[in-house]
mmCIF file with all atom_site columns, C-alpha atoms in Angstrom:
data_model
loop_
_atom_site.group_PDB
_atom_site.id
_atom_site.type_symbol
_atom_site.label_atom_id
_atom_site.label_alt_id
_atom_site.label_comp_id
_atom_site.label_asym_id
_atom_site.label_entity_id
_atom_site.label_seq_id
_atom_site.pdbx_PDB_ins_code
_atom_site.Cartn_x
_atom_site.Cartn_y
_atom_site.Cartn_z
_atom_site.occupancy
_atom_site.B_iso_or_equiv
_atom_site.pdbx_formal_charge
_atom_site.auth_seq_id
_atom_site.auth_comp_id
_atom_site.auth_asym_id
_atom_site.auth_atom_id
_atom_site.pdbx_PDB_model_num
ATOM 1   C CA . GLU O 1 1   ? -7.496  19.618  2.412   1.00 86.00 ? 22  GLU O CA 1
ATOM 2   C CA . ALA O 1 2   ? -4.356  17.487  2.209   1.00 85.00 ? 23  ALA O CA 1
ATOM 3   C CA . GLN O 1 3   ? -4.906  14.810  -0.378  1.00 94.00 ? 24  GLN O CA 1
ATOM 4   C CA . VAL O 1 4   ? -3.713  12.706  -3.263  1.00 97.00 ? 25  VAL O CA 1
ATOM 5   C CA . THR O 1 5   ? -5.899  12.843  -6.339  1.00 97.00 ? 26  THR O CA 1
ATOM 6   C CA . GLN O 1 6   ? -5.995  10.460  -9.265  1.00 98.00 ? 27  GLN O CA 1
ATOM 7   C CA . ASN O 1 7   ? -7.726  10.677  -12.593 1.00 98.00 ? 28  ASN O CA 1
ATOM 8   C CA . PRO O 1 8   ? -9.564  9.003   -14.063 1.00 98.00 ? 29  PRO O CA 1
ATOM 9   C CA . ARG O 1 9   ? -11.174 6.911   -11.347 1.00 97.00 ? 30  ARG O CA 1
ATOM 10  C CA . TYR O 1 10  ? -12.465 4.371   -13.823 1.00 97.00 ? 31  TYR O CA 1
ATOM 11  C CA . LEU O 1 11  ? -11.238 3.593   -17.306 1.00 97.00 ? 32  LEU O CA 1
ATOM 12  C CA . ILE O 1 12  ? -12.123 0.961   -19.870 1.00 97.00 ? 33  ILE O CA 1
ATOM 13  C CA . THR O 1 13  ? -9.839  0.859   -22.866 1.00 96.00 ? 34  THR O CA 1
ATOM 14  C CA . VAL O 1 14  ? -8.637  -1.461  -25.592 1.00 97.00 ? 35  VAL O CA 1
ATOM 15  C CA . THR O 1 15  ? -5.339  -3.207  -26.101 1.00 97.00 ? 36  THR O CA 1
ATOM 16  C CA . GLY O 1 16  ? -2.634  -0.975  -27.501 1.00 96.00 ? 37  GLY O CA 1
ATOM 17  C CA . LYS O 1 17  ? -4.270  2.387   -26.915 1.00 97.00 ? 38  LYS O CA 1
ATOM 18  C CA . LYS O 1 18  ? -1.882  4.585   -24.963 1.00 97.00 ? 39  LYS O CA 1
ATOM 19  C CA . LEU O 1 19  ? -3.220  6.019   -21.732 1.00 97.00 ? 40  LEU O CA 1
ATOM 20  C CA . THR O 1 20  ? -2.086  8.151   -18.829 1.00 98.00 ? 41  THR O CA 1
ATOM 21  C CA . VAL O 1 21  ? -3.325  8.077   -15.274 1.00 98.00 ? 42  VAL O CA 1
ATOM 22  C CA . THR O 1 22  ? -2.592  11.308  -13.473 1.00 98.00 ? 43  THR O CA 1
ATOM 23  C CA . CYS O 1 23  ? -1.628  11.649  -9.836  1.00 98.00 ? 44  CYS O CA 1
ATOM 24  C CA . SER O 1 24  ? -1.247  14.848  -7.894  1.00 98.00 ? 45  SER O CA 1
ATOM 25  C CA . GLN O 1 25  ? -0.550  15.622  -4.240  1.00 97.00 ? 46  GLN O CA 1
ATOM 26  C CA . ASN O 1 26  ? -0.840  18.950  -2.448  1.00 96.00 ? 47  ASN O CA 1
ATOM 27  C CA . MET O 1 27  ? 1.277   18.120  0.599   1.00 93.00 ? 48  MET O CA 1
ATOM 28  C CA . ASN O 1 28  ? 4.698   18.992  -0.828  1.00 93.00 ? 49  ASN O CA 1
ATOM 29  C CA . HIS O 1 29  ? 5.739   15.369  -0.420  1.00 92.00 ? 50  HIS O CA 1
ATOM 30  C CA . GLU O 1 30  ? 9.060   14.230  -1.836  1.00 91.00 ? 51  GLU O CA 1
ATOM 31  C CA . TYR O 1 31  ? 8.264   10.550  -2.243  1.00 91.00 ? 52  TYR O CA 1
ATOM 32  C CA . MET O 1 32  ? 5.635   9.271   -4.609  1.00 94.00 ? 53  MET O CA 1
ATOM 33  C CA . SER O 1 33  ? 4.804   5.798   -5.760  1.00 94.00 ? 54  SER O CA 1
ATOM 34  C CA . TRP O 1 34  ? 2.483   3.783   -7.953  1.00 97.00 ? 55  TRP O CA 1
ATOM 35  C CA . TYR O 1 35  ? 1.010   0.459   -6.914  1.00 96.00 ? 56  TYR O CA 1
ATOM 36  C CA . ARG O 1 36  ? -1.262  -2.038  -8.516  1.00 97.00 ? 57  ARG O CA 1
ATOM 37  C CA . GLN O 1 37  ? -3.606  -4.159  -6.468  1.00 96.00 ? 58  GLN O CA 1
ATOM 38  C CA . ASP O 1 38  ? -4.731  -7.566  -7.641  1.00 94.00 ? 59  ASP O CA 1
ATOM 39  C CA . PRO O 1 39  ? -6.728  -10.198 -5.709  1.00 88.00 ? 60  PRO O CA 1
ATOM 40  C CA . GLY O 1 40  ? -4.493  -12.439 -3.656  1.00 84.00 ? 61  GLY O CA 1
ATOM 41  C CA . LEU O 1 41  ? -1.373  -10.468 -4.541  1.00 87.00 ? 62  LEU O CA 1
ATOM 42  C CA . GLY O 1 42  ? -1.766  -7.441  -2.329  1.00 88.00 ? 63  GLY O CA 1
ATOM 43  C CA . LEU O 1 43  ? -0.179  -4.160  -3.369  1.00 93.00 ? 64  LEU O CA 1
ATOM 44  C CA . ARG O 1 44  ? 2.778   -4.335  -5.687  1.00 93.00 ? 65  ARG O CA 1
ATOM 45  C CA . GLN O 1 45  ? 4.954   -1.350  -6.358  1.00 92.00 ? 66  GLN O CA 1
ATOM 46  C CA . ILE O 1 46  ? 5.307   -0.359  -10.001 1.00 95.00 ? 67  ILE O CA 1
ATOM 47  C CA . TYR O 1 47  ? 7.536   2.719   -9.872  1.00 95.00 ? 68  TYR O CA 1
ATOM 48  C CA . TYR O 1 48  ? 8.567   5.222   -7.275  1.00 93.00 ? 69  TYR O CA 1
ATOM 49  C CA . SER O 1 49  ? 10.127  8.644   -7.202  1.00 93.00 ? 70  SER O CA 1
ATOM 50  C CA . MET O 1 50  ? 12.269  10.198  -4.500  1.00 90.00 ? 71  MET O CA 1
ATOM 51  C CA . ASN O 1 51  ? 12.183  13.691  -5.951  1.00 90.00 ? 72  ASN O CA 1
ATOM 52  C CA . VAL O 1 52  ? 11.776  15.676  -9.132  1.00 94.00 ? 73  VAL O CA 1
ATOM 53  C CA . GLU O 1 53  ? 13.456  13.923  -12.051 1.00 92.00 ? 74  GLU O CA 1
ATOM 54  C CA . VAL O 1 54  ? 14.383  10.954  -9.832  1.00 92.00 ? 75  VAL O CA 1
ATOM 55  C CA . THR O 1 55  ? 12.442  7.767   -10.539 1.00 94.00 ? 76  THR O CA 1
ATOM 56  C CA . ASP O 1 56  ? 13.166  4.089   -10.135 1.00 91.00 ? 77  ASP O CA 1
ATOM 57  C CA . LYS O 1 57  ? 11.587  0.755   -10.827 1.00 92.00 ? 78  LYS O CA 1
ATOM 58  C CA . GLY O 1 58  ? 9.543   -1.054  -8.258  1.00 89.00 ? 79  GLY O CA 1
ATOM 59  C CA . ASP O 1 59  ? 8.725   -4.737  -8.361  1.00 87.00 ? 80  ASP O CA 1
ATOM 60  C CA . VAL O 1 60  ? 6.491   -4.829  -11.445 1.00 94.00 ? 81  VAL O CA 1
ATOM 61  C CA . PRO O 1 61  ? 7.607   -2.038  -13.811 1.00 96.00 ? 82  PRO O CA 1
ATOM 62  C CA . GLU O 1 62  ? 7.183   -3.874  -17.127 1.00 97.00 ? 83  GLU O CA 1
ATOM 63  C CA . GLY O 1 63  ? 4.754   -2.140  -19.448 1.00 97.00 ? 84  GLY O CA 1
ATOM 64  C CA . TYR O 1 64  ? 4.681   1.108   -17.468 1.00 98.00 ? 85  TYR O CA 1
ATOM 65  C CA . LYS O 1 65  ? 6.445   4.445   -17.578 1.00 98.00 ? 86  LYS O CA 1
ATOM 66  C CA . VAL O 1 66  ? 6.429   7.380   -15.189 1.00 98.00 ? 87  VAL O CA 1
ATOM 67  C CA . SER O 1 67  ? 7.746   10.888  -15.051 1.00 97.00 ? 88  SER O CA 1
ATOM 68  C CA . ARG O 1 68  ? 8.306   13.414  -12.284 1.00 97.00 ? 89  ARG O CA 1
ATOM 69  C CA . LYS O 1 69  ? 8.737   16.819  -13.841 1.00 97.00 ? 90  LYS O CA 1
ATOM 70  C CA . GLU O 1 70  ? 7.080   18.631  -10.950 1.00 96.00 ? 91  GLU O CA 1
ATOM 71  C CA . LYS O 1 71  ? 7.066   17.743  -7.291  1.00 96.00 ? 92  LYS O CA 1
ATOM 72  C CA . ARG O 1 72  ? 3.302   17.469  -7.043  1.00 97.00 ? 93  ARG O CA 1
ATOM 73  C CA . ASN O 1 73  ? 2.632   15.318  -10.126 1.00 98.00 ? 94  ASN O CA 1
ATOM 74  C CA . PHE O 1 74  ? 3.551   11.734  -10.878 1.00 98.00 ? 95  PHE O CA 1
ATOM 75  C CA . PRO O 1 75  ? 1.698   10.394  -13.926 1.00 98.00 ? 96  PRO O CA 1
ATOM 76  C CA . LEU O 1 76  ? 1.614   6.719   -14.832 1.00 98.00 ? 97  LEU O CA 1
ATOM 77  C CA . ILE O 1 77  ? 1.825   5.974   -18.530 1.00 98.00 ? 98  ILE O CA 1
ATOM 78  C CA . LEU O 1 78  ? 0.829   2.790   -20.284 1.00 97.00 ? 99  LEU O CA 1
ATOM 79  C CA . GLU O 1 79  ? 2.251   3.057   -23.795 1.00 96.00 ? 100 GLU O CA 1
ATOM 80  C CA . SER O 1 80  ? 0.556   -0.073  -25.114 1.00 97.00 ? 101 SER O CA 1
ATOM 81  C CA . PRO O 1 81  ? -1.859  -1.487  -22.540 1.00 97.00 ? 102 PRO O CA 1
ATOM 82  C CA . SER O 1 82  ? -2.545  -5.191  -22.469 1.00 97.00 ? 103 SER O CA 1
ATOM 83  C CA . PRO O 1 83  ? -5.284  -7.189  -20.700 1.00 97.00 ? 104 PRO O CA 1
ATOM 84  C CA . ASN O 1 84  ? -2.874  -8.313  -17.974 1.00 97.00 ? 105 ASN O CA 1
ATOM 85  C CA . GLN O 1 85  ? -2.655  -4.682  -16.894 1.00 98.00 ? 106 GLN O CA 1
ATOM 86  C CA . THR O 1 86  ? -6.297  -4.744  -15.876 1.00 98.00 ? 107 THR O CA 1
ATOM 87  C CA . SER O 1 87  ? -6.080  -3.855  -12.228 1.00 98.00 ? 108 SER O CA 1
ATOM 88  C CA . LEU O 1 88  ? -6.759  -1.338  -9.479  1.00 98.00 ? 109 LEU O CA 1
ATOM 89  C CA . TYR O 1 89  ? -4.040  1.299   -9.379  1.00 98.00 ? 110 TYR O CA 1
ATOM 90  C CA . PHE O 1 90  ? -3.085  3.469   -6.433  1.00 98.00 ? 111 PHE O CA 1
ATOM 91  C CA . CYS O 1 91  ? -0.823  6.452   -6.294  1.00 98.00 ? 112 CYS O CA 1
ATOM 92  C CA . ALA O 1 92  ? 0.735   7.258   -2.931  1.00 96.00 ? 113 ALA O CA 1
ATOM 93  C CA . SER O 1 93  ? 2.950   9.937   -1.475  1.00 94.00 ? 114 SER O CA 1
ATOM 94  C CA . SER O 1 94  ? 4.923   10.437  1.707   1.00 91.00 ? 115 SER O CA 1
ATOM 95  C CA . LEU O 1 95  ? 6.806   13.347  3.189   1.00 86.00 ? 116 LEU O CA 1
ATOM 96  C CA . ASP O 1 96  ? 10.109  11.571  3.197   1.00 78.00 ? 117 ASP O CA 1
ATOM 97  C CA . ARG O 1 97  ? 11.642  8.155   2.755   1.00 71.00 ? 118 ARG O CA 1
ATOM 98  C CA . TRP O 1 98  ? 9.019   5.641   3.597   1.00 60.00 ? 119 TRP O CA 1
ATOM 99  C CA . GLY O 1 99  ? 9.347   3.463   6.614   1.00 55.00 ? 120 GLY O CA 1
ATOM 100 C CA . GLU O 1 100 ? 10.938  6.132   8.749   1.00 62.00 ? 121 GLU O CA 1
ATOM 101 C CA . GLY O 1 101 ? 7.940   7.462   10.552  1.00 56.00 ? 122 GLY O CA 1
ATOM 102 C CA . ASN O 1 102 ? 6.430   8.599   7.315   1.00 75.00 ? 123 ASN O CA 1
ATOM 103 C CA . GLU O 1 103 ? 3.052   7.254   6.460   1.00 86.00 ? 124 GLU O CA 1
ATOM 104 C CA . GLN O 1 104 ? 2.019   6.912   2.870   1.00 90.00 ? 125 GLN O CA 1
ATOM 105 C CA . PHE O 1 105 ? -1.057  8.800   1.769   1.00 94.00 ? 126 PHE O CA 1
ATOM 106 C CA . PHE O 1 106 ? -2.952  6.962   -0.927  1.00 97.00 ? 127 PHE O CA 1
ATOM 107 C CA . GLY O 1 107 ? -5.100  8.321   -3.685  1.00 98.00 ? 128 GLY O CA 1
ATOM 108 C CA . PRO O 1 108 ? -8.634  7.006   -4.207  1.00 98.00 ? 129 PRO O CA 1
ATOM 109 C CA . GLY O 1 109 ? -7.571  4.508   -6.861  1.00 98.00 ? 130 GLY O CA 1
ATOM 110 C CA . THR O 1 110 ? -8.082  4.031   -10.584 1.00 98.00 ? 131 THR O CA 1
ATOM 111 C CA . ARG O 1 111 ? -9.830  0.927   -11.803 1.00 98.00 ? 132 ARG O CA 1
ATOM 112 C CA . LEU O 1 112 ? -8.487  0.087   -15.227 1.00 98.00 ? 133 LEU O CA 1
ATOM 113 C CA . THR O 1 113 ? -9.932  -2.509  -17.576 1.00 98.00 ? 134 THR O CA 1
ATOM 114 C CA . VAL O 1 114 ? -8.065  -3.364  -20.775 1.00 97.00 ? 135 VAL O CA 1
ATOM 115 C CA . LEU O 1 115 ? -10.111 -5.299  -23.297 1.00 96.00 ? 136 LEU O CA 1
ATOM 116 C CA . GLY Q 2 1   ? 12.931  -12.139 -4.092  1.00 66.00 ? 24  GLY Q CA 1
ATOM 117 C CA . GLN Q 2 2   ? 11.897  -10.402 -0.948  1.00 70.00 ? 25  GLN Q CA 1
ATOM 118 C CA . GLN Q 2 3   ? 8.409   -11.337 0.139   1.00 82.00 ? 26  GLN Q CA 1
ATOM 119 C CA . VAL Q 2 4   ? 6.002   -10.458 2.882   1.00 88.00 ? 27  VAL Q CA 1
ATOM 120 C CA . MET Q 2 5   ? 3.288   -13.007 3.492   1.00 91.00 ? 28  MET Q CA 1
ATOM 121 C CA . GLN Q 2 6   ? 0.181   -12.527 5.577   1.00 94.00 ? 29  GLN Q CA 1
ATOM 122 C CA . ILE Q 2 7   ? -2.068  -15.113 7.132   1.00 95.00 ? 30  ILE Q CA 1
ATOM 123 C CA . PRO Q 2 8   ? -4.885  -15.728 7.062   1.00 96.00 ? 31  PRO Q CA 1
ATOM 124 C CA . GLN Q 2 9   ? -5.990  -14.434 3.684   1.00 94.00 ? 32  GLN Q CA 1
ATOM 125 C CA . TYR Q 2 10  ? -9.541  -14.203 4.936   1.00 96.00 ? 33  TYR Q CA 1
ATOM 126 C CA . GLN Q 2 11  ? -11.178 -14.294 8.346   1.00 97.00 ? 34  GLN Q CA 1
ATOM 127 C CA . HIS Q 2 12  ? -14.842 -14.241 9.188   1.00 97.00 ? 35  HIS Q CA 1
ATOM 128 C CA . VAL Q 2 13  ? -15.774 -13.512 12.810  1.00 97.00 ? 36  VAL Q CA 1
ATOM 129 C CA . GLN Q 2 14  ? -18.854 -12.776 14.855  1.00 98.00 ? 37  GLN Q CA 1
ATOM 130 C CA . GLU Q 2 15  ? -19.010 -9.295  16.244  1.00 98.00 ? 38  GLU Q CA 1
ATOM 131 C CA . GLY Q 2 16  ? -17.327 -9.272  19.633  1.00 97.00 ? 39  GLY Q CA 1
ATOM 132 C CA . GLU Q 2 17  ? -14.818 -11.997 18.795  1.00 98.00 ? 40  GLU Q CA 1
ATOM 133 C CA . ASP Q 2 18  ? -11.110 -11.299 18.621  1.00 98.00 ? 41  ASP Q CA 1
ATOM 134 C CA . PHE Q 2 19  ? -9.089  -11.273 15.409  1.00 98.00 ? 42  PHE Q CA 1
ATOM 135 C CA . THR Q 2 20  ? -5.398  -11.610 14.635  1.00 98.00 ? 43  THR Q CA 1
ATOM 136 C CA . THR Q 2 21  ? -3.472  -11.303 11.400  1.00 98.00 ? 44  THR Q CA 1
ATOM 137 C CA . TYR Q 2 22  ? 0.170   -12.286 11.042  1.00 98.00 ? 45  TYR Q CA 1
ATOM 138 C CA . CYS Q 2 23  ? 2.797   -10.865 8.759   1.00 97.00 ? 46  CYS Q CA 1
ATOM 139 C CA . ASN Q 2 24  ? 5.990   -12.773 7.930   1.00 96.00 ? 47  ASN Q CA 1
ATOM 140 C CA . SER Q 2 25  ? 8.921   -11.470 5.958   1.00 93.00 ? 48  SER Q CA 1
ATOM 141 C CA . SER Q 2 26  ? 11.569  -13.487 4.165   1.00 90.00 ? 49  SER Q CA 1
ATOM 142 C CA . THR Q 2 27  ? 14.110  -10.863 5.142   1.00 89.00 ? 50  THR Q CA 1
ATOM 143 C CA . THR Q 2 28  ? 14.887  -8.693  8.143   1.00 92.00 ? 51  THR Q CA 1
ATOM 144 C CA . LEU Q 2 29  ? 12.972  -5.444  8.147   1.00 91.00 ? 52  LEU Q CA 1
ATOM 145 C CA . SER Q 2 30  ? 14.041  -1.985  9.234   1.00 89.00 ? 53  SER Q CA 1
ATOM 146 C CA . ASN Q 2 31  ? 10.479  -1.241  10.258  1.00 89.00 ? 54  ASN Q CA 1
ATOM 147 C CA . ILE Q 2 32  ? 6.937   -2.237  9.477   1.00 92.00 ? 55  ILE Q CA 1
ATOM 148 C CA . GLN Q 2 33  ? 3.767   -0.308  8.819   1.00 93.00 ? 56  GLN Q CA 1
ATOM 149 C CA . TRP Q 2 34  ? 0.142   -1.383  8.977   1.00 96.00 ? 57  TRP Q CA 1
ATOM 150 C CA . TYR Q 2 35  ? -2.640  -0.119  6.753   1.00 97.00 ? 58  TYR Q CA 1
ATOM 151 C CA . LYS Q 2 36  ? -6.395  -0.658  6.629   1.00 98.00 ? 59  LYS Q CA 1
ATOM 152 C CA . GLN Q 2 37  ? -8.414  -0.639  3.444   1.00 97.00 ? 60  GLN Q CA 1
ATOM 153 C CA . ARG Q 2 38  ? -12.182 -0.452  3.739   1.00 97.00 ? 61  ARG Q CA 1
ATOM 154 C CA . PRO Q 2 39  ? -14.196 -2.158  0.993   1.00 95.00 ? 62  PRO Q CA 1
ATOM 155 C CA . GLY Q 2 40  ? -14.071 0.027   -2.108  1.00 94.00 ? 63  GLY Q CA 1
ATOM 156 C CA . GLY Q 2 41  ? -11.598 2.380   -0.458  1.00 96.00 ? 64  GLY Q CA 1
ATOM 157 C CA . HIS Q 2 42  ? -7.910  3.052   -0.404  1.00 97.00 ? 65  HIS Q CA 1
ATOM 158 C CA . PRO Q 2 43  ? -5.295  1.965   2.142   1.00 97.00 ? 66  PRO Q CA 1
ATOM 159 C CA . VAL Q 2 44  ? -5.074  4.182   5.201   1.00 97.00 ? 67  VAL Q CA 1
ATOM 160 C CA . PHE Q 2 45  ? -2.060  4.233   7.479   1.00 95.00 ? 68  PHE Q CA 1
ATOM 161 C CA . LEU Q 2 46  ? -2.592  2.840   10.974  1.00 96.00 ? 69  LEU Q CA 1
ATOM 162 C CA . ILE Q 2 47  ? 0.795   2.651   12.638  1.00 94.00 ? 70  ILE Q CA 1
ATOM 163 C CA . GLN Q 2 48  ? 4.517   2.042   12.286  1.00 93.00 ? 71  GLN Q CA 1
ATOM 164 C CA . LEU Q 2 49  ? 6.749   -0.194  14.408  1.00 94.00 ? 72  LEU Q CA 1
ATOM 165 C CA . VAL Q 2 50  ? 10.505  0.252   14.423  1.00 91.00 ? 73  VAL Q CA 1
ATOM 166 C CA . LYS Q 2 51  ? 12.096  -1.465  17.401  1.00 94.00 ? 74  LYS Q CA 1
ATOM 167 C CA . SER Q 2 52  ? 12.646  -5.156  17.898  1.00 96.00 ? 75  SER Q CA 1
ATOM 168 C CA . GLY Q 2 53  ? 9.902   -6.560  20.129  1.00 97.00 ? 76  GLY Q CA 1
ATOM 169 C CA . GLU Q 2 54  ? 7.931   -3.322  20.024  1.00 97.00 ? 77  GLU Q CA 1
ATOM 170 C CA . VAL Q 2 55  ? 4.280   -3.371  21.044  1.00 98.00 ? 78  VAL Q CA 1
ATOM 171 C CA . LYS Q 2 56  ? 1.875   -0.518  20.357  1.00 97.00 ? 79  LYS Q CA 1
ATOM 172 C CA . LYS Q 2 57  ? -1.805  -0.136  21.097  1.00 97.00 ? 80  LYS Q CA 1
ATOM 173 C CA . GLN Q 2 58  ? -4.544  1.898   19.510  1.00 96.00 ? 81  GLN Q CA 1
ATOM 174 C CA . LYS Q 2 59  ? -7.754  1.386   21.466  1.00 97.00 ? 82  LYS Q CA 1
ATOM 175 C CA . ARG Q 2 60  ? -8.795  -2.195  20.611  1.00 98.00 ? 83  ARG Q CA 1
ATOM 176 C CA . LEU Q 2 61  ? -5.880  -2.751  18.211  1.00 98.00 ? 84  LEU Q CA 1
ATOM 177 C CA . THR Q 2 62  ? -2.541  -4.167  19.375  1.00 98.00 ? 85  THR Q CA 1
ATOM 178 C CA . PHE Q 2 63  ? 0.463   -4.251  17.077  1.00 98.00 ? 86  PHE Q CA 1
ATOM 179 C CA . GLN Q 2 64  ? 3.624   -6.259  17.672  1.00 98.00 ? 87  GLN Q CA 1
ATOM 180 C CA . PHE Q 2 65  ? 6.985   -6.385  15.936  1.00 97.00 ? 88  PHE Q CA 1
ATOM 181 C CA . GLY Q 2 66  ? 8.940   -9.585  16.367  1.00 97.00 ? 89  GLY Q CA 1
ATOM 182 C CA . GLU Q 2 67  ? 12.275  -9.795  18.136  1.00 96.00 ? 90  GLU Q CA 1
ATOM 183 C CA . ALA Q 2 68  ? 14.021  -10.771 14.914  1.00 96.00 ? 91  ALA Q CA 1
ATOM 184 C CA . LYS Q 2 69  ? 12.219  -8.004  13.015  1.00 95.00 ? 92  LYS Q CA 1
ATOM 185 C CA . LYS Q 2 70  ? 10.953  -10.492 10.466  1.00 96.00 ? 93  LYS Q CA 1
ATOM 186 C CA . ASN Q 2 71  ? 7.375   -10.807 11.620  1.00 96.00 ? 94  ASN Q CA 1
ATOM 187 C CA . SER Q 2 72  ? 4.554   -8.732  12.991  1.00 98.00 ? 95  SER Q CA 1
ATOM 188 C CA . SER Q 2 73  ? 0.991   -9.120  14.134  1.00 98.00 ? 96  SER Q CA 1
ATOM 189 C CA . LEU Q 2 74  ? -2.154  -7.088  14.483  1.00 98.00 ? 97  LEU Q CA 1
ATOM 190 C CA . HIS Q 2 75  ? -4.700  -8.147  17.088  1.00 98.00 ? 98  HIS Q CA 1
ATOM 191 C CA . ILE Q 2 76  ? -8.170  -6.666  17.362  1.00 98.00 ? 99  ILE Q CA 1
ATOM 192 C CA . THR Q 2 77  ? -10.061 -7.239  20.592  1.00 98.00 ? 100 THR Q CA 1
ATOM 193 C CA . ALA Q 2 78  ? -13.838 -7.506  20.493  1.00 98.00 ? 101 ALA Q CA 1
ATOM 194 C CA . THR Q 2 79  ? -14.323 -6.785  16.814  1.00 98.00 ? 102 THR Q CA 1
ATOM 195 C CA . GLN Q 2 80  ? -16.974 -4.385  15.620  1.00 97.00 ? 103 GLN Q CA 1
ATOM 196 C CA . THR Q 2 81  ? -18.608 -4.053  12.224  1.00 97.00 ? 104 THR Q CA 1
ATOM 197 C CA . THR Q 2 82  ? -16.530 -0.933  11.661  1.00 97.00 ? 105 THR Q CA 1
ATOM 198 C CA . ASP Q 2 83  ? -13.414 -3.137  11.654  1.00 98.00 ? 106 ASP Q CA 1
ATOM 199 C CA . VAL Q 2 84  ? -14.416 -4.695  8.342   1.00 98.00 ? 107 VAL Q CA 1
ATOM 200 C CA . GLY Q 2 85  ? -11.774 -4.343  5.656   1.00 97.00 ? 108 GLY Q CA 1
ATOM 201 C CA . THR Q 2 86  ? -8.431  -5.602  4.446   1.00 97.00 ? 109 THR Q CA 1
ATOM 202 C CA . TYR Q 2 87  ? -5.417  -5.167  6.687   1.00 97.00 ? 110 TYR Q CA 1
ATOM 203 C CA . PHE Q 2 88  ? -2.008  -4.872  5.075   1.00 96.00 ? 111 PHE Q CA 1
ATOM 204 C CA . CYS Q 2 89  ? 1.415   -4.880  6.578   1.00 96.00 ? 112 CYS Q CA 1
ATOM 205 C CA . ALA Q 2 90  ? 4.222   -3.153  4.694   1.00 92.00 ? 113 ALA Q CA 1
ATOM 206 C CA . GLY Q 2 91  ? 7.873   -3.720  5.450   1.00 89.00 ? 114 GLY Q CA 1
ATOM 207 C CA . LEU Q 2 92  ? 11.021  -1.857  4.543   1.00 84.00 ? 115 LEU Q CA 1
ATOM 208 C CA . PRO Q 2 93  ? 13.781  -4.448  4.006   1.00 84.00 ? 116 PRO Q CA 1
ATOM 209 C CA . ARG Q 2 94  ? 16.999  -3.730  5.828   1.00 82.00 ? 117 ARG Q CA 1
ATOM 210 C CA . GLY Q 2 95  ? 19.820  -3.121  3.376   1.00 73.00 ? 118 GLY Q CA 1
ATOM 211 C CA . GLY Q 2 96  ? 19.610  -3.853  -0.343  1.00 59.00 ? 119 GLY Q CA 1
ATOM 212 C CA . ALA Q 2 97  ? 16.970  -1.928  -2.245  1.00 54.00 ? 120 ALA Q CA 1
ATOM 213 C CA . THR Q 2 98  ? 15.951  0.071   0.783   1.00 56.00 ? 121 THR Q CA 1
ATOM 214 C CA . ASN Q 2 99  ? 13.644  2.373   -1.095  1.00 65.00 ? 122 ASN Q CA 1
ATOM 215 C CA . LYS Q 2 100 ? 11.202  -0.409  -1.853  1.00 72.00 ? 123 LYS Q CA 1
ATOM 216 C CA . LEU Q 2 101 ? 8.414   -0.807  0.641   1.00 79.00 ? 124 LEU Q CA 1
ATOM 217 C CA . ILE Q 2 102 ? 7.032   -4.316  0.319   1.00 87.00 ? 125 ILE Q CA 1
ATOM 218 C CA . PHE Q 2 103 ? 3.379   -4.886  1.061   1.00 90.00 ? 126 PHE Q CA 1
ATOM 219 C CA . GLY Q 2 104 ? 1.970   -8.087  2.427   1.00 91.00 ? 127 GLY Q CA 1
ATOM 220 C CA . THR Q 2 105 ? -0.784  -9.925  0.647   1.00 91.00 ? 128 THR Q CA 1
ATOM 221 C CA . GLY Q 2 106 ? -3.403  -8.636  3.070   1.00 94.00 ? 129 GLY Q CA 1
ATOM 222 C CA . THR Q 2 107 ? -6.022  -10.185 5.337   1.00 96.00 ? 130 THR Q CA 1
ATOM 223 C CA . LEU Q 2 108 ? -9.668  -9.554  4.600   1.00 96.00 ? 131 LEU Q CA 1
ATOM 224 C CA . LEU Q 2 109 ? -11.722 -9.323  7.773   1.00 98.00 ? 132 LEU Q CA 1
ATOM 225 C CA . ALA Q 2 110 ? -15.481 -9.856  7.676   1.00 98.00 ? 133 ALA Q CA 1
ATOM 226 C CA . VAL Q 2 111 ? -17.479 -9.177  10.840  1.00 97.00 ? 134 VAL Q CA 1
ATOM 227 C CA . GLN Q 2 112 ? -20.953 -10.554 11.202  1.00 96.00 ? 135 GLN Q CA 1
ATOM 228 C CA . PRO Q 2 113 ? -23.255 -8.506  13.463  1.00 94.00 ? 136 PRO Q CA 1
#
């Protein structure tokens, strides 16, 4: 089944404790992206990747890191989480450059709480 | 910066009533996509519009892209309880940082049976 998976689905952590949210897609998609969703703010792009070893900042990259060592995986790293990073996070992938007939496939989401 | 606003933020309708959400961009868009997110779920792609003035239909849903390619709308005819969820538009700005897809703030639709 074609899908985007994220782990963990739920995470409660404390300020400053490094964490990684994994994202994997099995569709051989080139483009991958991380979003955070907050009430009233919609989906905001954190980082995106156009291919292996190619990543770039989205609109809200502060406090986050990503890597794209393999095509299928795009982990999101919070080196020192803070309470303002409490949010719902979505990973997404698309076959090619988004907005050109290429829908984004979203993962199920990771609800992160930073105390 | 580039923004995509949606109105209304929230709409409550009786089942059978129509519903419309509007998406307005501060910049000209190359194209626009629409997504639906059910409560507790993840966004799911509905459609993409590319051409100026384009209109597309999916059963009871009608999507429009403005002539200036800066606004779009989604209209649902005779809503059903299965239409409940948040509807997002997502636009790809023309020129500039063209790899950044900008999502609207979303419209939450509640349908009362």
